[in-house]
Amino acid sequence: MKSEQANLTTAGSGKEGYNRRKFLSALGLGTAGAAVLSSCGHNDWYDQFRDGNKNGGATLDFKDDIGILNYAYALEQLEAAFYTEVVAKSSSVFSASQNAFFNDIKLHEIAHREFFKKALGSNAIGNLEVDFSSVNFSSKDSVLATAKAFEDLGVAAYNGAGYKIMTEAYLVIAGQIVSVEARHAAWIRDQISNGSFSDLNSLTALGADNSKGLDAALPPSKVLPIAATYIKTKIDVKNVF
Amino acid sequence: MNILNILSEIEKVDEDIYDRLSPRRRIMKDFYNAGRKISLAALPLALSSMFTKAYGQSGNRSVNDVLNFALTLEYLEFHFYNHTVVGKDPASSVKDVTFNFPSAAALQAITTIRDHEKAHVDFLKAVLGSAARPELAYTNFDFRAGGTYNANNSYNSGGTFADVYTNYATFLKVATAFEDTGVRAYKGQAGFLKGNQVVLTAALQIHAVEARHASHLRQMAAGAGLTIKPWITYTANGNDTGVAPADAVYAGEQNTTQATVPITNIAAGVTQAAAAESFDEPLATANVVTIANLFLKPAFRL
């Protein structure tokens, strides 16, 4: 089986977009490196880094369901950590009812995280170290924008990985979680602008198609670089799609 | 625990066990491959999923069956919303929607949802092509659920939701039930589409849109007086809307155990309410059919 590996750690730069150049940037590469690599095939440029960083970190091997569940576990860790910070630091900028719902969302994400941890048992990756230095938890706008990004990305991630899940029970579980993430996304979007709950045109970059009424869907090769902005732990990726 | 002994014991009473586990031997292959690495701690889950798959599901559905089933639900949703946005059956001159939307934003939200349901109808029809089920018109439905209609298809009286077009709150209750049903229905069909990159992905994408709709409609319903959150919270019978006729829509949502893992108290603060909210539940085909049939006139029932 082909082995691919990448260091998805960012250099603490700002938010990453979804294109290839920014992906490479998220991988910690300079522009020059990106230029050289742009001629490489998809697997090749992963291979460039397969021996680049093996000390510590977590490995996501997408060869089977365990890898995909760990991928979900990684994203849920990120979300749970984010909302834990929001509940701890941002209550003064939100109304009582908003705070109550943020607390609900925090608990949902913690429940998801702990579910994956228990379900995976000793196959679970370790705890990821997060980096929310780009978020201003005293700013309503910053918190809401980040929450929106996380929820929409979560929806895209589950939708984009679902077809790779070979165990039916896990596929249904993924469906049970993604609709809750979509409920979150809709509520958060409505806090930013009432009525934007399912503005699919704004989700085109995440794979949505408004003309067909289709929500976001992205493969992990596109989700991880975006998520990596908020993750300090090095993540090795194998067999990514 | 020795898994191979368990399988060999089962084989004594069910010689088809290996075929049941996987007609294509895929699961067994996965299992043996994974077995080298799977720890004892992870085994119960792996095992329970394997046997659920082998024995829990009877029969199968073709992709077209699933898509036509989805198309029926999308017709239902589209006509329901379209009727309130237009104010009447588009083919009739009688305006029978007498409630007013409380704000331009409320009308816009329903219009947005209506447009998505139309896009879903068109998309599913296009994917199915000549295999698509016969089109459903507004007059094929009975959104009052049990109303009587005259020969011209004009509403006479009755129905569980008799005031669905005269009482905005009732409209929102029915809309919320439809969206939550849609979310559960797609989830219940996902297994039939396993591994199908194009169709499963599209189904998941529609499923998430329905969940966004449900979240917003629940907020609208809360604004109209229901005690309801954007997510489905715990109640003893699963129905958190307080709308008793919708009990069947929510039956099972009270579940707080996922793949044998109890979610309540899985971490500090994860109450029974949070545990139920954090996972939406699938709904089996037959249960969805029962719900959909309440809103279809007899000749058009599934």
Coordinates of C-alpha atoms in Angstrom, one line a residue:
Chain A
M1 CA 0.0 0.0 0.0
K2 CA 1.3 3.4 -0.9
S3 CA 2.3 5.4 2.0
E4 CA 2.0 9.2 2.1
Q5 CA 2.9 11.5 4.9
A6 CA 2.7 15.2 5.5
N7 CA 3.4 17.5 8.3
L8 CA 0.2 19.5 8.5
T9 CA 1.5 21.8 11.2
T10 CA 1.2 25.5 10.3
A11 CA 3.7 28.1 11.0
G12 CA 1.1 30.1 12.9
S13 CA 0.0 32.1 9.9
G14 CA -3.5 33.3 9.3
K15 CA -6.5 31.3 8.1
E16 CA -5.9 29.1 5.1
G17 CA -8.0 29.1 2.0
Y18 CA -8.9 26.0 0.1
N19 CA -6.6 26.1 -2.9
R20 CA -3.5 24.1 -3.6
R21 CA -1.1 26.9 -3.0
K22 CA -2.6 27.6 0.4
F23 CA -2.6 23.9 1.1
L24 CA 1.1 23.8 0.6
S25 CA 1.5 26.9 2.7
A26 CA -0.4 25.1 5.4
L27 CA 2.0 22.3 5.1
G28 CA 4.7 24.7 6.2
L29 CA 6.2 25.2 2.7
G30 CA 7.4 28.4 1.3
T31 CA 6.3 29.8 -2.0
A32 CA 9.5 28.5 -3.6
G33 CA 8.8 25.0 -2.4
A34 CA 5.3 25.2 -3.7
A35 CA 6.5 26.3 -7.1
V36 CA 8.8 23.3 -7.3
L37 CA 6.2 20.9 -6.1
S38 CA 3.5 22.2 -8.4
S39 CA 4.7 19.9 -11.1
C40 CA 4.5 16.8 -8.9
G41 CA 1.6 14.4 -8.9
H42 CA -0.7 14.3 -5.9
N43 CA 1.1 11.4 -4.2
D44 CA 4.5 12.6 -5.1
W45 CA 4.4 15.7 -3.2
Y46 CA 3.2 13.8 -0.1
D47 CA 6.2 11.5 -0.6
Q48 CA 8.5 14.5 -0.6
F49 CA 7.7 14.7 3.1
R50 CA 7.2 11.2 4.1
D51 CA 10.4 11.2 6.1
G52 CA 10.2 14.8 7.0
N53 CA 8.9 14.6 10.5
K54 CA 8.4 11.4 12.4
N55 CA 9.0 12.6 16.0
G56 CA 5.8 12.7 18.0
G57 CA 2.4 13.8 16.5
A58 CA -0.5 11.7 15.3
T59 CA -0.9 9.5 12.3
L60 CA -4.1 9.4 10.3
D61 CA -4.0 6.4 7.9
F62 CA -7.1 6.5 5.7
K63 CA -6.7 2.9 4.6
D64 CA -9.6 1.8 6.7
D65 CA -12.5 2.8 8.9
I66 CA -10.2 3.2 11.9
G67 CA -8.4 6.0 10.0
I68 CA -11.6 7.7 9.1
L69 CA -13.0 7.5 12.6
N70 CA -9.7 8.9 13.9
Y71 CA -10.0 11.7 11.4
A72 CA -13.5 12.5 12.8
Y73 CA -12.0 12.2 16.3
A74 CA -9.4 14.8 15.4
L75 CA -12.0 17.2 14.2
E76 CA -14.2 16.7 17.2
Q77 CA -11.3 17.3 19.5
L78 CA -10.7 20.6 17.7
E79 CA -14.4 21.6 18.0
A80 CA -14.7 20.5 21.6
A81 CA -11.6 22.5 22.5
F82 CA -12.9 25.6 20.7
Y83 CA -16.3 25.6 22.4
T84 CA -14.7 24.9 25.8
E85 CA -12.8 28.2 25.2
V86 CA -15.9 30.0 24.0
V87 CA -17.9 29.0 27.0
A88 CA -15.0 29.9 29.4
K89 CA -14.0 33.2 27.8
S90 CA -16.8 34.7 25.6
S91 CA -19.9 34.7 27.7
S92 CA -19.9 38.5 28.2
V93 CA -20.3 39.2 24.5
F94 CA -23.3 36.9 24.0
S95 CA -26.9 37.0 25.3
A96 CA -28.1 34.5 27.9
S97 CA -29.9 32.4 25.4
Q98 CA -26.8 32.4 23.1
N99 CA -24.6 31.3 26.0
A100 CA -27.0 28.5 26.7
F101 CA -26.8 27.2 23.2
F102 CA -23.0 27.6 23.1
N103 CA -22.9 25.5 26.2
D104 CA -25.2 22.9 24.5
I105 CA -22.9 22.9 21.4
K106 CA -19.8 22.5 23.7
L107 CA -21.4 19.4 25.3
H108 CA -22.4 17.9 22.0
E109 CA -18.8 18.2 20.7
I110 CA -17.4 16.8 23.9
A111 CA -19.9 13.9 23.6
H112 CA -18.7 13.3 20.0
R113 CA -15.1 13.4 21.0
E114 CA -15.5 11.0 23.9
F115 CA -17.6 8.7 21.8
F116 CA -14.9 8.3 19.2
K117 CA -12.3 7.9 21.9
K118 CA -14.2 5.1 23.5
A119 CA -15.2 3.5 20.2
L120 CA -11.7 3.5 18.9
G121 CA -10.2 2.2 22.2
S122 CA -6.4 1.7 21.8
N123 CA -6.7 2.6 18.1
A124 CA -7.4 6.2 19.0
I125 CA -4.9 8.9 18.2
G126 CA -3.6 10.9 21.1
N127 CA -4.8 14.3 22.3
L128 CA -4.2 17.0 19.8
E129 CA -2.8 20.3 20.9
V130 CA -4.8 23.2 19.6
D131 CA -3.9 26.7 18.5
F132 CA -6.6 29.3 18.7
S133 CA -4.2 32.3 18.7
S134 CA -6.0 33.6 15.6
V135 CA -9.3 33.8 17.5
N136 CA -10.3 36.8 19.6
F137 CA -12.5 35.3 22.3
S138 CA -13.5 38.8 23.4
S139 CA -15.0 39.5 20.0
K140 CA -18.4 38.3 19.1
D141 CA -17.6 38.5 15.4
S142 CA -14.4 36.5 15.7
V143 CA -16.0 33.8 17.8
L144 CA -19.0 33.5 15.5
A145 CA -16.9 33.5 12.3
T146 CA -14.6 30.8 13.7
A147 CA -17.6 28.7 14.9
K148 CA -19.2 29.1 11.5
A149 CA -16.0 27.9 9.8
F150 CA -15.7 24.9 12.1
E151 CA -19.3 23.8 11.7
D152 CA -19.4 24.2 7.9
L153 CA -16.1 22.4 7.7
G154 CA -17.3 19.6 9.9
V155 CA -20.4 19.2 7.7
A156 CA -18.1 19.1 4.6
A157 CA -15.7 16.6 6.3
Y158 CA -18.4 14.1 7.2
N159 CA -20.2 14.4 3.9
G160 CA -16.9 14.1 1.9
A161 CA -15.6 11.0 3.8
G162 CA -18.9 9.1 4.2
Y163 CA -18.5 7.0 1.1
K164 CA -15.2 5.7 2.3
I165 CA -16.8 4.2 5.5
M166 CA -17.2 0.5 4.9
T167 CA -18.8 -0.5 8.1
E168 CA -22.5 0.3 8.0
A169 CA -22.8 1.0 11.7
Y170 CA -20.0 3.6 11.5
L171 CA -21.6 5.2 8.4
V172 CA -24.9 5.6 10.3
I173 CA -23.1 7.1 13.3
A174 CA -21.3 9.6 11.0
G175 CA -24.8 10.5 9.7
Q176 CA -26.1 10.9 13.2
I177 CA -23.3 13.3 14.0
V178 CA -23.2 15.3 10.8
S179 CA -26.8 16.4 11.0
V180 CA -26.2 17.7 14.5
E181 CA -23.2 19.7 13.1
A182 CA -25.5 21.0 10.4
R183 CA -28.0 22.1 13.0
H184 CA -25.1 23.9 14.8
A185 CA -24.0 25.5 11.6
A186 CA -27.5 26.8 10.8
W187 CA -27.9 28.3 14.3
I188 CA -24.5 29.9 14.3
R189 CA -25.0 31.4 10.8
D190 CA -28.4 32.8 12.0
Q191 CA -26.6 34.5 14.9
I192 CA -24.4 36.2 12.3
S193 CA -27.1 37.0 9.8
N194 CA -30.7 35.7 10.4
G195 CA -31.7 33.7 7.4
S196 CA -28.3 32.6 6.3
F197 CA -28.8 29.1 7.8
S198 CA -28.4 27.3 4.5
D199 CA -26.8 29.8 2.2
L200 CA -25.3 27.2 0.0
N201 CA -23.9 29.8 -2.4
S202 CA -21.5 30.9 0.4
L203 CA -20.4 27.3 0.7
T204 CA -19.3 26.7 -2.9
A205 CA -15.6 26.6 -1.9
L206 CA -16.5 23.7 0.5
G207 CA -18.1 21.7 -2.2
A208 CA -21.7 22.9 -2.0
D209 CA -23.9 23.3 -5.0
N210 CA -26.9 25.6 -4.6
S211 CA -28.5 24.8 -7.9
K212 CA -28.9 21.2 -6.8
G213 CA -29.6 22.0 -3.1
L214 CA -26.4 20.2 -2.0
D215 CA -24.5 21.1 1.1
A216 CA -20.7 21.1 1.5
A217 CA -18.6 18.0 1.0
L218 CA -14.8 17.9 0.9
P219 CA -12.3 15.0 1.0
P220 CA -9.8 15.0 4.0
S221 CA -7.0 16.1 1.7
K222 CA -8.8 19.5 1.5
V223 CA -10.3 19.5 5.0
L224 CA -7.1 18.8 7.0
P225 CA -5.1 21.8 5.7
I226 CA -7.9 24.1 6.7
A227 CA -8.2 22.5 10.1
A228 CA -4.4 22.5 10.5
T229 CA -4.5 26.2 11.1
Y230 CA -5.8 25.4 14.5
I231 CA -3.8 22.3 15.3
K232 CA -0.3 22.4 16.8
T233 CA 0.3 18.7 16.9
K234 CA 2.0 17.3 13.8
I235 CA -0.3 15.0 11.9
D236 CA 1.1 12.4 9.5
V237 CA -1.3 11.5 6.8
K238 CA -1.3 8.2 4.9
N239 CA -3.5 7.0 2.1
V240 CA -5.4 10.3 2.1
F241 CA -8.0 10.8 -0.6
Chain B
M1 CA -12.1 -13.8 24.2
N2 CA -11.3 -15.7 21.1
I3 CA -13.1 -14.4 18.1
L4 CA -12.3 -17.3 15.9
N5 CA -13.8 -19.7 18.4
I6 CA -17.0 -17.6 18.5
L7 CA -17.2 -17.7 14.7
S8 CA -16.7 -21.4 14.6
E9 CA -19.3 -21.9 17.3
I10 CA -21.8 -19.8 15.3
E11 CA -20.9 -21.8 12.2
K12 CA -22.1 -25.0 13.9
V13 CA -25.6 -23.6 14.0
D14 CA -25.5 -21.3 11.0
E15 CA -23.2 -22.5 8.3
D16 CA -23.9 -19.4 6.3
I17 CA -22.3 -17.2 8.9
Y18 CA -19.4 -16.2 6.7
D19 CA -21.7 -15.3 3.8
R20 CA -24.0 -13.4 6.2
L21 CA -21.0 -11.5 7.5
S22 CA -20.1 -10.5 4.0
P23 CA -21.3 -11.9 0.7
R24 CA -18.1 -10.6 -0.8
R25 CA -16.0 -11.6 2.1
R26 CA -15.0 -8.0 2.4
I27 CA -15.8 -7.7 6.1
M28 CA -14.0 -10.9 6.9
K29 CA -11.0 -9.7 5.0
D30 CA -11.1 -6.4 6.8
F31 CA -11.6 -8.2 10.1
Y32 CA -8.6 -10.4 9.7
N33 CA -6.5 -7.5 8.5
A34 CA -7.6 -5.3 11.4
G35 CA -7.4 -8.2 13.9
R36 CA -3.7 -7.9 14.0
K37 CA -4.0 -4.4 15.3
I38 CA -7.4 -4.1 16.9
S39 CA -7.0 -4.2 20.7
L40 CA -9.3 -6.2 22.9
A41 CA -10.8 -2.9 24.0
A42 CA -11.9 -2.1 20.6
L43 CA -13.2 -5.5 19.8
P44 CA -16.7 -5.3 21.3
L45 CA -17.5 -2.4 19.0
A46 CA -16.0 -4.1 15.9
L47 CA -17.9 -7.2 16.7
S48 CA -21.2 -5.6 17.4
S49 CA -21.1 -3.7 14.2
M50 CA -20.2 -6.8 12.3
F51 CA -23.1 -8.8 13.6
T52 CA -25.5 -5.9 13.3
K53 CA -24.7 -5.8 9.7
A54 CA -25.0 -9.5 9.3
Y55 CA -28.3 -10.1 11.1
G56 CA -29.8 -6.6 11.8
Q57 CA -30.9 -5.8 8.2
S58 CA -33.2 -7.8 6.2
G59 CA -33.3 -7.4 2.5
N60 CA -31.8 -4.7 0.5
R61 CA -32.9 -1.7 -1.5
S62 CA -31.6 -0.6 -4.9
V63 CA -30.2 2.8 -5.4
N64 CA -33.2 3.7 -7.5
D65 CA -35.6 2.6 -4.7
V66 CA -33.7 4.8 -2.3
L67 CA -33.7 7.8 -4.6
N68 CA -37.4 7.5 -5.5
F69 CA -38.2 7.2 -1.8
A70 CA -36.3 10.4 -1.3
L71 CA -38.0 12.0 -4.3
T72 CA -41.4 11.3 -2.8
L73 CA -40.4 13.1 0.4
E74 CA -38.9 16.0 -1.5
Y75 CA -42.2 16.4 -3.4
L76 CA -44.0 16.4 -0.1
E77 CA -41.8 19.1 1.3
F78 CA -41.8 21.2 -1.8
H79 CA -45.5 21.3 -2.3
F80 CA -46.1 22.1 1.4
Y81 CA -43.8 25.1 1.4
N82 CA -44.8 26.2 -2.1
H83 CA -48.4 26.3 -1.1
T84 CA -47.7 28.7 1.7
V85 CA -45.4 30.9 -0.3
V86 CA -47.8 31.2 -3.2
G87 CA -50.8 31.3 -0.8
K88 CA -52.8 28.7 -2.6
D89 CA -52.6 25.7 -4.9
P90 CA -50.9 27.2 -7.9
A91 CA -53.5 25.4 -10.1
S92 CA -56.5 26.9 -8.2
S93 CA -57.9 30.4 -8.0
V94 CA -58.9 29.9 -4.3
K95 CA -56.4 31.5 -1.8
D96 CA -56.6 29.2 1.2
V97 CA -53.6 30.3 3.2
T98 CA -55.0 32.9 5.5
F99 CA -52.2 33.4 8.0
N100 CA -49.7 36.1 7.4
F101 CA -46.0 35.6 7.9
P102 CA -45.0 37.7 10.9
S103 CA -42.1 39.2 9.0
A104 CA -40.4 39.5 5.6
A105 CA -37.6 37.4 7.1
A106 CA -40.0 34.5 7.9
L107 CA -41.4 34.5 4.4
Q108 CA -37.9 34.6 3.0
A109 CA -36.7 31.7 5.1
I110 CA -39.7 29.6 3.9
T111 CA -39.0 30.7 0.4
T112 CA -35.3 29.6 0.7
I113 CA -36.3 26.2 2.1
R114 CA -39.0 25.9 -0.7
D115 CA -36.3 26.6 -3.3
H116 CA -34.0 24.0 -1.9
E117 CA -36.7 21.4 -1.9
K118 CA -37.4 22.2 -5.5
A119 CA -33.7 21.9 -6.3
H120 CA -33.8 18.4 -4.6
V121 CA -36.8 17.3 -6.6
D122 CA -35.2 18.5 -9.9
F123 CA -31.8 16.9 -9.0
L124 CA -33.3 13.5 -8.0
K125 CA -35.5 13.5 -11.1
A126 CA -32.5 14.2 -13.2
V127 CA -30.4 11.5 -11.6
L128 CA -33.2 8.9 -11.9
G129 CA -34.1 9.8 -15.4
S130 CA -36.7 7.4 -16.8
A131 CA -36.6 5.5 -13.5
A132 CA -38.1 8.4 -11.6
R133 CA -41.4 7.8 -9.9
P134 CA -44.5 9.5 -11.3
E135 CA -44.6 13.2 -10.5
L136 CA -46.7 14.2 -7.5
A137 CA -48.8 17.3 -7.7
Y138 CA -50.0 19.5 -4.8
T139 CA -53.5 18.0 -5.0
N140 CA -52.1 14.5 -4.4
F141 CA -51.3 15.6 -0.9
D142 CA -53.4 16.2 2.2
F143 CA -51.3 18.4 4.4
R144 CA -54.1 18.6 7.0
A145 CA -53.6 14.9 7.5
G146 CA -57.1 13.4 7.3
G147 CA -59.1 16.2 5.9
T148 CA -61.9 15.7 3.4
Y149 CA -61.9 17.2 0.0
N150 CA -64.7 17.7 -2.6
A151 CA -64.7 16.5 -6.2
N152 CA -62.7 19.6 -7.2
N153 CA -60.1 18.8 -4.7
S154 CA -61.1 21.8 -2.6
Y155 CA -60.8 21.2 1.2
N156 CA -64.0 20.6 3.0
S157 CA -63.1 20.0 6.7
G158 CA -61.2 17.9 9.2
G159 CA -57.7 16.6 9.6
T160 CA -55.2 16.3 12.4
F161 CA -53.7 19.6 11.3
A162 CA -56.9 21.2 10.0
D163 CA -55.6 24.7 10.6
V164 CA -52.2 24.2 9.0
Y165 CA -53.0 27.0 6.5
T166 CA -54.9 29.3 8.8
N167 CA -52.6 29.1 11.9
Y168 CA -49.0 30.1 11.5
A169 CA -47.9 28.1 14.6
T170 CA -49.5 24.9 13.2
F171 CA -47.8 25.5 9.9
L172 CA -44.4 25.7 11.7
K173 CA -45.1 22.6 13.7
V174 CA -45.8 20.6 10.6
A175 CA -42.8 22.1 8.8
T176 CA -40.5 21.2 11.7
A177 CA -41.9 17.7 11.8
F178 CA -41.3 17.4 8.0
E179 CA -37.7 18.6 8.2
D180 CA -36.8 16.4 11.2
T181 CA -38.5 13.4 9.4
G182 CA -36.3 14.2 6.3
V183 CA -33.2 14.2 8.4
R184 CA -34.1 10.9 9.9
A185 CA -35.2 9.4 6.6
Y186 CA -32.0 10.1 4.7
K187 CA -30.0 8.7 7.6
G188 CA -32.0 5.6 7.6
Q189 CA -31.2 5.1 3.9
A190 CA -27.5 5.8 4.1
G191 CA -26.6 2.1 4.7
F192 CA -28.2 1.1 1.3
L193 CA -25.8 3.5 -0.4
K194 CA -22.7 2.5 1.4
G195 CA -19.5 2.9 -0.6
N196 CA -21.3 4.7 -3.5
Q197 CA -19.2 7.9 -3.9
V198 CA -21.6 9.8 -6.1
V199 CA -25.0 8.8 -4.7
L200 CA -24.2 8.5 -1.0
T201 CA -22.3 11.8 -1.1
A202 CA -25.2 13.6 -2.7
A203 CA -27.6 12.0 -0.3
L204 CA -25.5 13.1 2.6
Q205 CA -25.3 16.6 1.1
I206 CA -29.1 16.8 0.9
H207 CA -29.4 15.3 4.4
A208 CA -27.3 18.1 5.8
V209 CA -29.4 20.8 4.1
E210 CA -32.5 19.3 5.6
A211 CA -30.8 19.5 9.0
R212 CA -30.0 23.1 8.5
H213 CA -33.7 23.7 7.6
A214 CA -34.8 21.8 10.7
S215 CA -32.5 23.9 12.9
H216 CA -33.9 27.2 11.4
L217 CA -37.6 26.0 11.5
R218 CA -37.1 25.0 15.2
Q219 CA -35.9 28.5 15.8
M220 CA -38.9 29.9 14.0
A221 CA -41.2 27.6 16.0
A222 CA -39.5 28.8 19.2
G223 CA -40.3 32.3 18.1
A224 CA -43.9 31.3 17.7
G225 CA -44.2 30.0 21.2
L226 CA -43.0 26.4 21.2
T227 CA -40.4 25.4 23.8
I228 CA -37.9 23.9 21.4
K229 CA -34.2 24.1 20.5
P230 CA -32.5 23.9 17.1
W231 CA -31.4 20.3 18.1
I232 CA -33.7 17.5 19.3
T233 CA -33.4 17.3 23.0
Y234 CA -34.3 14.4 25.4
T235 CA -37.9 13.6 26.3
A236 CA -39.2 10.2 27.4
N237 CA -40.8 9.3 24.1
G238 CA -38.3 11.3 21.9
N239 CA -40.7 14.0 20.9
D240 CA -39.4 17.3 22.2
T241 CA -41.9 19.4 20.2
G242 CA -44.9 19.0 22.4
V243 CA -46.9 18.3 19.3
A244 CA -48.5 14.9 20.2
P245 CA -49.5 14.0 16.6
A246 CA -45.9 14.2 15.7
D247 CA -44.8 11.4 18.1
A248 CA -44.0 9.0 15.3
V249 CA -41.6 11.5 13.8
Y250 CA -39.5 11.5 17.0
A251 CA -39.9 8.0 18.3
G252 CA -36.4 6.8 19.1
E253 CA -34.8 10.2 19.4
Q254 CA -34.5 9.6 23.2
N255 CA -31.7 7.1 22.5
T256 CA -28.5 7.9 24.4
T257 CA -26.5 4.8 23.6
Q258 CA -24.5 4.8 20.3
A259 CA -22.8 1.7 19.0
T260 CA -23.0 0.2 22.5
V261 CA -21.3 3.3 24.0
P262 CA -23.5 5.1 26.7
I263 CA -23.2 8.8 26.0
T264 CA -24.8 10.2 29.1
N265 CA -22.0 11.2 31.5
I266 CA -19.4 10.1 29.0
A267 CA -17.7 13.3 30.2
A268 CA -18.4 15.9 32.9
G269 CA -21.6 17.9 32.0
V270 CA -22.9 15.5 29.3
T271 CA -26.4 15.2 30.7
Q272 CA -29.0 12.9 29.4
A273 CA -30.3 15.9 27.4
A274 CA -26.9 16.6 25.9
A275 CA -26.5 13.0 25.1
A276 CA -29.8 12.8 23.1
E277 CA -29.1 16.1 21.4
S278 CA -25.6 15.2 20.3
F279 CA -26.7 12.4 18.0
D280 CA -29.7 12.5 15.7
E281 CA -31.3 9.1 15.1
P282 CA -32.1 7.3 11.8
L283 CA -35.6 6.2 10.9
A284 CA -36.4 3.0 9.1
T285 CA -38.1 3.0 5.7
A286 CA -41.4 1.6 7.1
N287 CA -41.7 4.2 9.8
V288 CA -41.0 7.0 7.3
V289 CA -43.6 5.6 4.9
T290 CA -46.2 5.6 7.8
I291 CA -45.5 9.3 8.4
A292 CA -45.5 10.2 4.7
N293 CA -48.8 8.4 4.1
L294 CA -50.5 10.6 6.6
F295 CA -50.1 13.4 4.2
L296 CA -50.8 11.6 0.9
K297 CA -54.3 11.1 -0.4
P298 CA -55.2 7.4 -0.5
A299 CA -54.6 6.8 -4.2
F300 CA -51.0 8.1 -3.9
R301 CA -49.8 6.5 -0.7
L302 CA -46.6 4.5 -0.6

